[in-house]
mmCIF file of C-alpha atoms in Angstrom:
data_model
loop_
_atom_site.group_PDB
_atom_site.id
_atom_site.type_symbol
_atom_site.label_atom_id
_atom_site.label_comp_id
_atom_site.label_asym_id
_atom_site.label_seq_id
_atom_site.Cartn_x
_atom_site.Cartn_y
_atom_site.Cartn_z
ATOM 1 C CA UNK A 1 -35.478 -5.050 30.549
ATOM 2 C CA UNK A 2 -35.377 -5.074 34.369
ATOM 3 C CA UNK A 3 -36.695 -2.375 36.699
ATOM 4 C CA UNK A 4 -34.246 -3.270 39.473
ATOM 5 C CA UNK A 5 -32.359 -0.305 40.940
ATOM 6 C CA UNK A 6 -34.849 2.104 39.384
ATOM 7 C CA UNK A 7 -34.713 5.467 41.150
ATOM 8 C CA UNK A 8 -38.056 6.752 42.466
ATOM 9 C CA UNK A 9 -38.579 10.265 43.818
ATOM 10 C CA UNK A 10 -41.436 10.341 46.318
ATOM 11 C CA UNK A 11 -42.798 13.883 46.863
ATOM 12 C CA UNK A 12 -45.163 14.218 49.825
ATOM 13 C CA UNK A 13 -45.289 16.509 52.824
ATOM 14 C CA UNK A 14 -46.713 13.787 55.108
ATOM 15 C CA UNK A 15 -43.938 11.595 56.564
ATOM 16 C CA UNK A 16 -46.304 8.650 57.070
ATOM 17 C CA UNK A 17 -47.146 8.568 53.359
ATOM 18 C CA UNK A 18 -43.466 8.708 52.475
ATOM 19 C CA UNK A 19 -42.646 5.870 54.880
ATOM 20 C CA UNK A 20 -45.458 3.758 53.475
ATOM 21 C CA UNK A 21 -44.306 4.103 49.884
ATOM 22 C CA UNK A 22 -40.710 3.482 50.900
ATOM 23 C CA UNK A 23 -41.759 0.337 52.749
ATOM 24 C CA UNK A 24 -43.487 -0.957 49.624
ATOM 25 C CA UNK A 25 -40.846 0.007 47.045
ATOM 26 C CA UNK A 26 -37.459 -0.481 48.703
ATOM 27 C CA UNK A 27 -37.848 -4.231 49.409
ATOM 28 C CA UNK A 28 -38.701 -4.724 45.715
ATOM 29 C CA UNK A 29 -35.340 -3.344 44.575
ATOM 30 C CA UNK A 30 -36.310 0.297 43.970
ATOM 31 C CA UNK A 31 -34.079 3.125 45.179
ATOM 32 C CA UNK A 32 -36.283 5.681 46.929
ATOM 33 C CA UNK A 33 -35.491 9.376 47.385
ATOM 34 C CA UNK A 34 -37.863 11.787 49.072
ATOM 35 C CA UNK A 35 -38.853 15.433 49.001
ATOM 36 C CA UNK A 36 -41.297 17.156 51.371
ATOM 37 C CA UNK A 37 -42.431 19.910 48.981
ATOM 38 C CA UNK A 38 -42.659 20.867 45.347
ATOM 39 C CA UNK A 39 -39.785 23.308 45.712
ATOM 40 C CA UNK A 40 -37.548 20.651 47.257
ATOM 41 C CA UNK A 41 -38.498 18.189 44.525
ATOM 42 C CA UNK A 42 -37.633 20.640 41.739
ATOM 43 C CA UNK A 43 -34.306 21.459 43.396
ATOM 44 C CA UNK A 44 -33.516 17.722 43.617
ATOM 45 C CA UNK A 45 -34.514 17.209 39.974
ATOM 46 C CA UNK A 46 -32.143 19.963 38.874
ATOM 47 C CA UNK A 47 -29.287 17.761 40.102
ATOM 48 C CA UNK A 48 -30.519 14.310 39.132
ATOM 49 C CA UNK A 49 -33.168 12.712 36.925
ATOM 50 C CA UNK A 50 -34.871 9.653 38.455
ATOM 51 C CA UNK A 51 -36.825 6.957 36.645
ATOM 52 C CA UNK A 52 -40.187 8.080 38.046
ATOM 53 C CA UNK A 53 -41.800 10.652 40.340
ATOM 54 C CA UNK A 54 -44.603 9.832 42.768
ATOM 55 C CA UNK A 55 -46.125 13.266 43.341
ATOM 56 C CA UNK A 56 -48.724 14.217 45.906
ATOM 57 C CA UNK A 57 -51.130 16.963 44.888
ATOM 58 C CA UNK A 58 -51.827 18.798 48.148
ATOM 59 C CA UNK A 59 -48.613 20.210 49.612
ATOM 60 C CA UNK A 60 -47.522 23.510 51.163
ATOM 61 C CA UNK A 61 -45.921 25.987 48.766
ATOM 62 C CA UNK A 62 -46.416 25.042 45.158
ATOM 63 C CA UNK A 63 -48.804 22.148 44.833
ATOM 64 C CA UNK A 64 -48.456 18.971 42.800
ATOM 65 C CA UNK A 65 -50.090 20.452 39.705
ATOM 66 C CA UNK A 66 -47.613 23.324 39.459
ATOM 67 C CA UNK A 67 -44.708 21.007 40.294
ATOM 68 C CA UNK A 68 -45.780 18.706 37.460
ATOM 69 C CA UNK A 69 -46.089 21.620 35.025
ATOM 70 C CA UNK A 70 -42.555 22.786 35.871
ATOM 71 C CA UNK A 71 -41.249 19.231 35.437
ATOM 72 C CA UNK A 72 -42.791 19.150 31.966
ATOM 73 C CA UNK A 73 -41.436 22.595 31.101
ATOM 74 C CA UNK A 74 -37.855 21.529 31.790
ATOM 75 C CA UNK A 75 -36.312 19.819 28.691
ATOM 76 C CA UNK A 76 -34.235 17.582 30.968
ATOM 77 C CA UNK A 77 -37.354 16.150 32.653
ATOM 78 C CA UNK A 78 -40.047 16.719 30.036
ATOM 79 C CA UNK A 79 -40.424 12.967 29.417
ATOM 80 C CA UNK A 80 -39.968 11.907 33.043
ATOM 81 C CA UNK A 81 -42.901 9.666 34.138
ATOM 82 C CA UNK A 82 -45.013 11.338 36.842
ATOM 83 C CA UNK A 83 -47.654 9.509 38.871
ATOM 84 C CA UNK A 84 -49.853 11.922 40.792
ATOM 85 C CA UNK A 85 -51.263 10.738 44.083
ATOM 86 C CA UNK A 86 -54.814 12.035 44.288
ATOM 87 C CA UNK A 87 -57.732 11.869 46.625
ATOM 88 C CA UNK A 88 -60.910 10.549 45.148
ATOM 89 C CA UNK A 89 -62.505 12.850 42.617
ATOM 90 C CA UNK A 90 -62.695 13.190 38.874
ATOM 91 C CA UNK A 91 -61.831 16.875 39.012
ATOM 92 C CA UNK A 92 -58.358 16.224 40.487
ATOM 93 C CA UNK A 93 -57.657 13.633 37.802
ATOM 94 C CA UNK A 94 -58.635 16.028 35.042
ATOM 95 C CA UNK A 95 -56.407 18.736 36.462
ATOM 96 C CA UNK A 96 -53.606 16.205 36.820
ATOM 97 C CA UNK A 97 -53.936 15.315 33.111
ATOM 98 C CA UNK A 98 -53.865 18.988 32.226
ATOM 99 C CA UNK A 99 -50.722 19.437 34.341
ATOM 100 C CA UNK A 100 -49.021 16.589 32.447
ATOM 101 C CA UNK A 101 -49.337 13.561 34.728
ATOM 102 C CA UNK A 102 -48.819 10.113 33.145
ATOM 103 C CA UNK A 103 -50.863 8.120 35.640
ATOM 104 C CA UNK A 104 -52.807 8.359 38.910
ATOM 105 C CA UNK A 105 -52.779 6.661 42.241
ATOM 106 C CA UNK A 106 -55.803 7.111 44.455
ATOM 107 C CA UNK A 107 -55.491 7.329 48.208
ATOM 108 C CA UNK A 108 -55.597 5.044 50.046
ATOM 109 C CA UNK A 109 -53.621 2.977 47.505
ATOM 110 C CA UNK A 110 -53.103 -0.745 47.309
ATOM 111 C CA UNK A 111 -49.561 -2.100 47.274
ATOM 112 C CA UNK A 112 -50.182 -4.238 44.192
ATOM 113 C CA UNK A 113 -51.582 -1.299 42.278
ATOM 114 C CA UNK A 114 -48.674 0.942 43.305
ATOM 115 C CA UNK A 115 -46.105 -1.643 42.197
ATOM 116 C CA UNK A 116 -47.883 -2.354 38.899
ATOM 117 C CA UNK A 117 -48.084 1.320 37.929
ATOM 118 C CA UNK A 118 -44.517 2.050 39.006
ATOM 119 C CA UNK A 119 -43.068 -0.952 37.156
ATOM 120 C CA UNK A 120 -45.035 -0.180 34.020
ATOM 121 C CA UNK A 121 -43.895 3.423 33.831
ATOM 122 C CA UNK A 122 -40.314 2.578 34.790
ATOM 123 C CA UNK A 123 -40.188 0.182 31.817
ATOM 124 C CA UNK A 124 -41.479 2.966 29.583
ATOM 125 C CA UNK A 125 -38.808 5.287 30.971
ATOM 126 C CA UNK A 126 -36.095 2.719 30.367
ATOM 127 C CA UNK A 127 -37.275 2.239 26.773
ATOM 128 C CA UNK A 128 -37.268 5.987 26.286
ATOM 129 C CA UNK A 129 -33.769 6.243 27.757
ATOM 130 C CA UNK A 130 -32.588 3.478 25.418
ATOM 131 C CA UNK A 131 -34.047 5.265 22.401
ATOM 132 C CA UNK A 132 -32.469 8.550 23.432
ATOM 133 C CA UNK A 133 -29.119 6.870 24.040
ATOM 134 C CA UNK A 134 -29.265 5.151 20.664
ATOM 135 C CA UNK A 135 -30.281 8.412 19.013
ATOM 136 C CA UNK A 136 -27.323 10.145 20.656
ATOM 137 C CA UNK A 137 -25.001 7.331 19.570
ATOM 138 C CA UNK A 138 -26.390 7.523 16.051
ATOM 139 C CA UNK A 139 -25.835 11.270 16.025
ATOM 140 C CA UNK A 140 -22.260 10.707 17.212
ATOM 141 C CA UNK A 141 -21.734 8.067 14.541
ATOM 142 C CA UNK A 142 -23.150 10.412 11.921
ATOM 143 C CA UNK A 143 -20.831 13.197 13.021
ATOM 144 C CA UNK A 144 -17.920 10.776 13.041
ATOM 145 C CA UNK A 145 -18.919 9.484 9.604
ATOM 146 C CA UNK A 146 -19.249 13.011 8.268
ATOM 147 C CA UNK A 147 -15.819 13.841 9.641
ATOM 148 C CA UNK A 148 -14.362 10.674 8.108
ATOM 149 C CA UNK A 149 -16.024 11.355 4.777
ATOM 150 C CA UNK A 150 -14.732 14.932 4.803
ATOM 151 C CA UNK A 151 -11.250 13.682 5.686
ATOM 152 C CA UNK A 152 -11.433 11.033 2.964
ATOM 153 C CA UNK A 153 -12.594 13.573 0.396
ATOM 154 C CA UNK A 154 -9.701 15.827 1.374
ATOM 155 C CA UNK A 155 -7.350 12.863 1.199
ATOM 156 C CA UNK A 156 -8.703 11.798 -2.201
ATOM 157 C CA UNK A 157 -8.283 15.325 -3.517
ATOM 158 C CA UNK A 158 -4.735 15.358 -2.168
ATOM 159 C CA UNK A 159 -3.971 11.941 -3.637
ATOM 160 C CA UNK A 160 -5.509 13.050 -6.919
ATOM 161 C CA UNK A 161 -3.229 16.068 -7.034
ATOM 162 C CA UNK A 162 -0.177 13.949 -6.214
ATOM 163 C CA UNK A 163 -1.025 11.250 -8.732
ATOM 164 C CA UNK A 164 -1.030 13.811 -11.484
ATOM 165 C CA UNK A 165 2.752 13.620 -11.436
ATOM 166 C CA UNK A 166 3.674 10.729 -9.095
ATOM 167 C CA UNK A 167 3.266 7.000 -9.482
ATOM 168 C CA UNK A 168 0.511 5.476 -7.300
ATOM 169 C CA UNK A 169 3.155 3.830 -5.105
ATOM 170 C CA UNK A 170 5.024 7.067 -4.467
ATOM 171 C CA UNK A 171 1.805 9.054 -4.014
ATOM 172 C CA UNK A 172 0.675 6.476 -1.457
ATOM 173 C CA UNK A 173 3.916 6.822 0.496
ATOM 174 C CA UNK A 174 3.616 10.596 0.555
ATOM 175 C CA UNK A 175 -0.013 10.433 1.678
ATOM 176 C CA UNK A 176 0.764 7.920 4.435
ATOM 177 C CA UNK A 177 3.628 10.033 5.752
ATOM 178 C CA UNK A 178 1.543 13.198 5.540
ATOM 179 C CA UNK A 179 4.614 15.069 4.264
ATOM 180 C CA UNK A 180 4.206 16.988 1.026
ATOM 181 C CA UNK A 181 7.060 19.360 1.757
ATOM 182 C CA UNK A 182 8.745 18.057 -1.382
ATOM 183 C CA UNK A 183 6.386 20.316 -3.334
ATOM 184 C CA UNK A 184 8.406 23.304 -2.144
ATOM 185 C CA UNK A 185 11.265 24.424 -4.369
ATOM 186 C CA UNK A 186 14.477 22.440 -3.781
ATOM 187 C CA UNK A 187 17.598 21.216 -5.562
ATOM 188 C CA UNK A 188 18.227 17.565 -6.289
ATOM 189 C CA UNK A 189 20.201 15.284 -8.594
ATOM 190 C CA UNK A 190 17.889 13.472 -10.993
ATOM 191 C CA UNK A 191 18.004 11.168 -13.979
ATOM 192 C CA UNK A 192 15.755 12.680 -16.651
ATOM 193 C CA UNK A 193 14.139 10.689 -19.455
ATOM 194 C CA UNK A 194 12.612 12.530 -22.415
ATOM 195 C CA UNK A 195 10.902 10.691 -25.245
ATOM 196 C CA UNK A 196 8.779 11.535 -28.264
ATOM 197 C CA UNK A 197 7.658 10.154 -31.608
ATOM 198 C CA UNK A 198 9.564 10.427 -34.871
ATOM 199 C CA UNK A 199 7.398 11.745 -37.687
ATOM 200 C CA UNK A 200 4.625 12.936 -35.385
ATOM 201 C CA UNK A 201 4.535 16.520 -36.658
ATOM 202 C CA UNK A 202 3.921 15.529 -40.283
ATOM 203 C CA UNK A 203 1.482 12.847 -39.150
ATOM 204 C CA UNK A 204 -0.518 15.410 -37.117
ATOM 205 C CA UNK A 205 -0.607 17.776 -40.103
ATOM 206 C CA UNK A 206 -1.989 15.217 -42.553
ATOM 207 C CA UNK A 207 -4.071 12.839 -40.421
ATOM 208 C CA UNK A 208 -7.604 13.439 -39.255
ATOM 209 C CA UNK A 209 -7.851 14.886 -35.720
ATOM 210 C CA UNK A 210 -9.663 11.747 -34.536
ATOM 211 C CA UNK A 211 -6.755 9.613 -35.742
ATOM 212 C CA UNK A 212 -4.238 11.818 -33.962
ATOM 213 C CA UNK A 213 -6.178 11.612 -30.713
ATOM 214 C CA UNK A 214 -6.496 7.831 -31.051
ATOM 215 C CA UNK A 215 -2.733 7.420 -31.536
ATOM 216 C CA UNK A 216 -1.911 9.724 -28.639
ATOM 217 C CA UNK A 217 -4.367 7.922 -26.372
ATOM 218 C CA UNK A 218 -2.717 4.555 -27.047
ATOM 219 C CA UNK A 219 0.745 6.071 -26.758
ATOM 220 C CA UNK A 220 0.079 7.876 -23.491
ATOM 221 C CA UNK A 221 -1.654 4.856 -21.968
ATOM 222 C CA UNK A 222 1.234 2.534 -22.800
ATOM 223 C CA UNK A 223 3.965 4.881 -21.610
ATOM 224 C CA UNK A 224 2.059 6.075 -18.563
ATOM 225 C CA UNK A 225 1.660 2.494 -17.405
ATOM 226 C CA UNK A 226 5.435 1.978 -17.629
ATOM 227 C CA UNK A 227 6.185 5.265 -15.842
ATOM 228 C CA UNK A 228 4.076 4.125 -12.895
ATOM 229 C CA UNK A 229 5.475 0.589 -12.998
ATOM 230 C CA UNK A 230 9.047 1.850 -12.738
ATOM 231 C CA UNK A 231 7.946 4.448 -10.134
ATOM 232 C CA UNK A 232 9.129 7.432 -12.094
ATOM 233 C CA UNK A 233 7.954 10.978 -11.485
ATOM 234 C CA UNK A 234 5.966 12.240 -14.461
ATOM 235 C CA UNK A 235 6.572 15.900 -15.123
ATOM 236 C CA UNK A 236 4.327 16.332 -18.136
ATOM 237 C CA UNK A 237 2.800 15.058 -21.337
ATOM 238 C CA UNK A 238 3.037 17.585 -24.175
ATOM 239 C CA UNK A 239 1.600 16.096 -27.324
ATOM 240 C CA UNK A 240 3.937 13.226 -28.106
ATOM 241 C CA UNK A 241 6.659 14.537 -25.759
ATOM 242 C CA UNK A 242 7.015 12.966 -22.334
ATOM 243 C CA UNK A 243 9.398 13.918 -19.500
ATOM 244 C CA UNK A 244 9.993 11.562 -16.570
ATOM 245 C CA UNK A 245 12.654 11.729 -13.875
ATOM 246 C CA UNK A 246 13.970 9.549 -11.076
ATOM 247 C CA UNK A 247 15.440 10.210 -7.605
ATOM 248 C CA UNK A 248 12.909 12.875 -6.650
ATOM 249 C CA UNK A 249 10.821 13.248 -4.563
ATOM 250 C CA UNK A 250 11.618 9.737 -3.324
ATOM 251 C CA UNK A 251 15.357 8.883 -3.249
ATOM 252 C CA UNK A 252 16.209 6.265 -5.855
ATOM 253 C CA UNK A 253 19.772 4.904 -5.564
ATOM 254 C CA UNK A 254 19.417 3.002 -8.867
ATOM 255 C CA UNK A 255 17.966 5.954 -10.791
ATOM 256 C CA UNK A 256 20.153 5.586 -13.946
ATOM 257 C CA UNK A 257 19.533 1.838 -14.113
ATOM 258 C CA UNK A 258 15.805 2.258 -13.582
ATOM 259 C CA UNK A 259 15.637 5.011 -16.215
ATOM 260 C CA UNK A 260 17.414 2.801 -18.773
ATOM 261 C CA UNK A 261 15.238 -0.193 -18.045
ATOM 262 C CA UNK A 262 12.098 1.938 -18.383
ATOM 263 C CA UNK A 263 13.321 3.432 -21.664
ATOM 264 C CA UNK A 264 14.027 -0.028 -23.117
ATOM 265 C CA UNK A 265 10.576 -1.217 -22.024
ATOM 266 C CA UNK A 266 9.026 1.885 -23.614
ATOM 267 C CA UNK A 267 10.854 1.228 -26.858
ATOM 268 C CA UNK A 268 9.484 -2.300 -26.974
ATOM 269 C CA UNK A 269 5.950 -1.223 -26.144
ATOM 270 C CA UNK A 270 5.879 1.576 -28.745
ATOM 271 C CA UNK A 271 7.328 -0.803 -31.369
ATOM 272 C CA UNK A 272 4.281 -3.001 -30.821
ATOM 273 C CA UNK A 273 1.962 -0.020 -31.170
ATOM 274 C CA UNK A 274 3.786 1.162 -34.297
ATOM 275 C CA UNK A 275 2.885 -2.082 -36.080
ATOM 276 C CA UNK A 276 -0.796 -1.286 -35.607
ATOM 277 C CA UNK A 277 -0.294 2.334 -36.620
ATOM 278 C CA UNK A 278 1.583 1.203 -39.733
ATOM 279 C CA UNK A 279 -1.372 -0.913 -40.796
ATOM 280 C CA UNK A 280 -3.365 2.325 -40.906
ATOM 281 C CA UNK A 281 -0.701 4.048 -42.970
ATOM 282 C CA UNK A 282 0.979 5.929 -40.106
ATOM 283 C CA UNK A 283 4.790 5.774 -40.032
ATOM 284 C CA UNK A 284 5.839 6.730 -36.521
ATOM 285 C CA UNK A 285 9.072 5.970 -34.726
ATOM 286 C CA UNK A 286 10.194 6.455 -31.136
ATOM 287 C CA UNK A 287 13.255 8.170 -29.683
ATOM 288 C CA UNK A 288 14.535 8.612 -26.121
ATOM 289 C CA UNK A 289 17.137 10.794 -24.429
ATOM 290 C CA UNK A 290 18.458 10.172 -20.893
ATOM 291 C CA UNK A 291 20.637 12.555 -18.868
ATOM 292 C CA UNK A 292 21.732 12.871 -15.255
ATOM 293 C CA UNK A 293 22.443 16.047 -13.289
ATOM 294 C CA UNK A 294 21.144 18.585 -10.815
ATOM 295 C CA UNK A 295 17.868 20.466 -11.208
ATOM 296 C CA UNK A 296 15.615 22.726 -9.197
ATOM 297 C CA UNK A 297 12.315 20.985 -8.501
ATOM 298 C CA UNK A 298 8.995 22.037 -7.028
ATOM 299 C CA UNK A 299 5.392 22.915 -7.666
ATOM 300 C CA UNK A 300 4.637 25.386 -10.435
ATOM 301 C CA UNK A 301 1.350 26.717 -11.746
ATOM 302 C CA UNK A 302 -1.620 28.397 -10.132
ATOM 303 C CA UNK A 303 -4.525 27.529 -7.828
ATOM 304 C CA UNK A 304 -6.430 24.630 -9.321
ATOM 305 C CA UNK A 305 -3.760 23.733 -11.882
ATOM 306 C CA UNK A 306 -0.337 22.748 -10.571
ATOM 307 C CA UNK A 307 2.496 20.677 -12.012
ATOM 308 C CA UNK A 308 5.612 19.292 -10.393
ATOM 309 C CA UNK A 309 8.453 20.593 -12.523
ATOM 310 C CA UNK A 310 12.192 20.056 -12.873
ATOM 311 C CA UNK A 311 14.134 23.082 -14.108
ATOM 312 C CA UNK A 312 17.730 22.709 -15.199
ATOM 313 C CA UNK A 313 20.186 21.796 -17.931
ATOM 314 C CA UNK A 314 19.690 18.093 -17.271
ATOM 315 C CA UNK A 315 16.130 18.156 -18.614
ATOM 316 C CA UNK A 316 17.227 20.193 -21.638
ATOM 317 C CA UNK A 317 19.984 17.689 -22.395
ATOM 318 C CA UNK A 318 17.569 14.769 -22.231
ATOM 319 C CA UNK A 319 15.193 16.573 -24.613
ATOM 320 C CA UNK A 320 18.020 17.424 -27.053
ATOM 321 C CA UNK A 321 19.251 13.820 -27.008
ATOM 322 C CA UNK A 322 15.731 12.625 -27.750
ATOM 323 C CA UNK A 323 15.574 15.026 -30.690
ATOM 324 C CA UNK A 324 18.843 13.578 -32.042
ATOM 325 C CA UNK A 325 17.751 9.965 -31.622
ATOM 326 C CA UNK A 326 16.709 7.994 -34.674
ATOM 327 C CA UNK A 327 13.589 5.846 -34.597
ATOM 328 C CA UNK A 328 14.080 3.116 -32.019
ATOM 329 C CA UNK A 329 17.197 4.744 -30.575
ATOM 330 C CA UNK A 330 17.905 5.548 -26.904
ATOM 331 C CA UNK A 331 20.695 8.100 -26.360
ATOM 332 C CA UNK A 332 22.259 8.667 -22.947
ATOM 333 C CA UNK A 333 25.055 10.658 -21.330
ATOM 334 C CA UNK A 334 28.227 9.240 -19.797
ATOM 335 C CA UNK A 335 26.939 9.550 -16.211
ATOM 336 C CA UNK A 336 23.801 7.593 -17.060
ATOM 337 C CA UNK A 337 25.775 4.818 -18.746
ATOM 338 C CA UNK A 338 28.165 4.620 -15.797
ATOM 339 C CA UNK A 339 25.268 4.380 -13.349
ATOM 340 C CA UNK A 340 23.532 1.703 -15.422
ATOM 341 C CA UNK A 341 26.677 -0.241 -16.325
ATOM 342 C CA UNK A 342 25.396 -3.376 -14.598
ATOM 343 C CA UNK A 343 22.409 -3.715 -16.933
ATOM 344 C CA UNK A 344 22.957 -1.583 -20.044
ATOM 345 C CA UNK A 345 24.582 -2.703 -23.275
ATOM 346 C CA UNK A 346 25.874 0.473 -24.917
ATOM 347 C CA UNK A 347 27.819 1.837 -27.864
ATOM 348 C CA UNK A 348 29.745 5.093 -27.731
ATOM 349 C CA UNK A 349 28.795 7.682 -30.340
ATOM 350 C CA UNK A 350 31.464 10.148 -29.194
ATOM 351 C CA UNK A 351 30.965 13.858 -28.447
ATOM 352 C CA UNK A 352 27.836 15.407 -29.893
ATOM 353 C CA UNK A 353 26.822 19.040 -30.345
ATOM 354 C CA UNK A 354 23.346 19.612 -28.893
ATOM 355 C CA UNK A 355 21.262 22.680 -29.648
ATOM 356 C CA UNK A 356 21.299 25.117 -26.747
ATOM 357 C CA UNK A 357 24.029 23.225 -24.866
ATOM 358 C CA UNK A 358 27.354 25.076 -24.701
ATOM 359 C CA UNK A 359 29.757 22.132 -24.697
ATOM 360 C CA UNK A 360 29.675 18.899 -26.681
ATOM 361 C CA UNK A 361 28.167 15.987 -24.783
ATOM 362 C CA UNK A 362 29.617 12.475 -24.765
ATOM 363 C CA UNK A 363 26.726 10.365 -26.039
ATOM 364 C CA UNK A 364 26.057 6.626 -25.874
ATOM 365 C CA UNK A 365 23.531 4.521 -27.726
ATOM 366 C CA UNK A 366 21.632 2.132 -25.414
ATOM 367 C CA UNK A 367 21.438 -1.039 -27.456
ATOM 368 C CA UNK A 368 19.597 -3.092 -24.878
ATOM 369 C CA UNK A 369 19.861 -4.817 -21.517
ATOM 370 C CA UNK A 370 22.291 -7.497 -20.460
ATOM 371 C CA UNK A 371 19.663 -10.170 -19.744
ATOM 372 C CA UNK A 372 22.153 -12.320 -17.863
ATOM 373 C CA UNK A 373 22.546 -9.646 -15.214
ATOM 374 C CA UNK A 374 19.026 -8.190 -15.062
ATOM 375 C CA UNK A 375 16.812 -9.339 -12.240
ATOM 376 C CA UNK A 376 13.454 -10.456 -13.730
#
């Protein structure tokens, strides 16, 4: 650490003393400023903080002792090195210590001694400045870190809320864009998929609660994974009932196709689970209903417990179709089949009366996917 360009304030009312110190210090790379009195020195220090003060004791006005005490009393200069220039005498040195001086220089001084004391204290000042700067930087970093942590916590809470009903991919897009306006009530065309288990009610009545929970856990895990994989919007789990829709809040031009492909994948996954359930004496099937139409969507609930809901006939139709489906059957409306014509293999079941739906609905059985035309 160099002491070059260190700023020294020389305070002395005798011009010859000032010139002498300047002649010693300036050629060695120090920048010398001068003041002829304690008052002038304090005024100068209010505008700038040097690296060291060479302070004479005997001056008109306030003397060196009082000047030193005021330097120490000011938080901006409390750690500023002060060398008091004294005449011979132990009493002056003791008073200088009491006033807060860091070192002494006895008149007449030697150049080597002056330079040694100045350089030593300037190094101390530079170390102190470095520590203070690092402390300030650390404080800034801590504030920045606290702000980042707070922002991340807020973001995590927001992502957590979104991921309650959105796939991770969609939630990530919403978080990155910063736009959650979709939570406000709006109207949109969606493809709704409702599914549930055949025989679940009787199973829940006769099985032990632990068995019911175990089945539901496996069932929800398997279907939830597929909902996220196909980037559907999960409205809710209700026991064995599950409602998912596509094309909101993120537009999905292939919504019917994606809904059909997800339903077929769900059917296959639940069929695998059913084999394990059957080995424990549980006979459970799986049915799906898919419908397409307009709904009103938005956030419903109360502070601390919100859901993203779709309200409309389309969700009711999908639920009624699911209720009509036999085990392993996927029933869909005409609009869904038309939209998924490129991938779906279907069989018409003709018009069907659905509970709560005024007019008969043309229903199709989704037999599977046309593997030759489905992109892996």
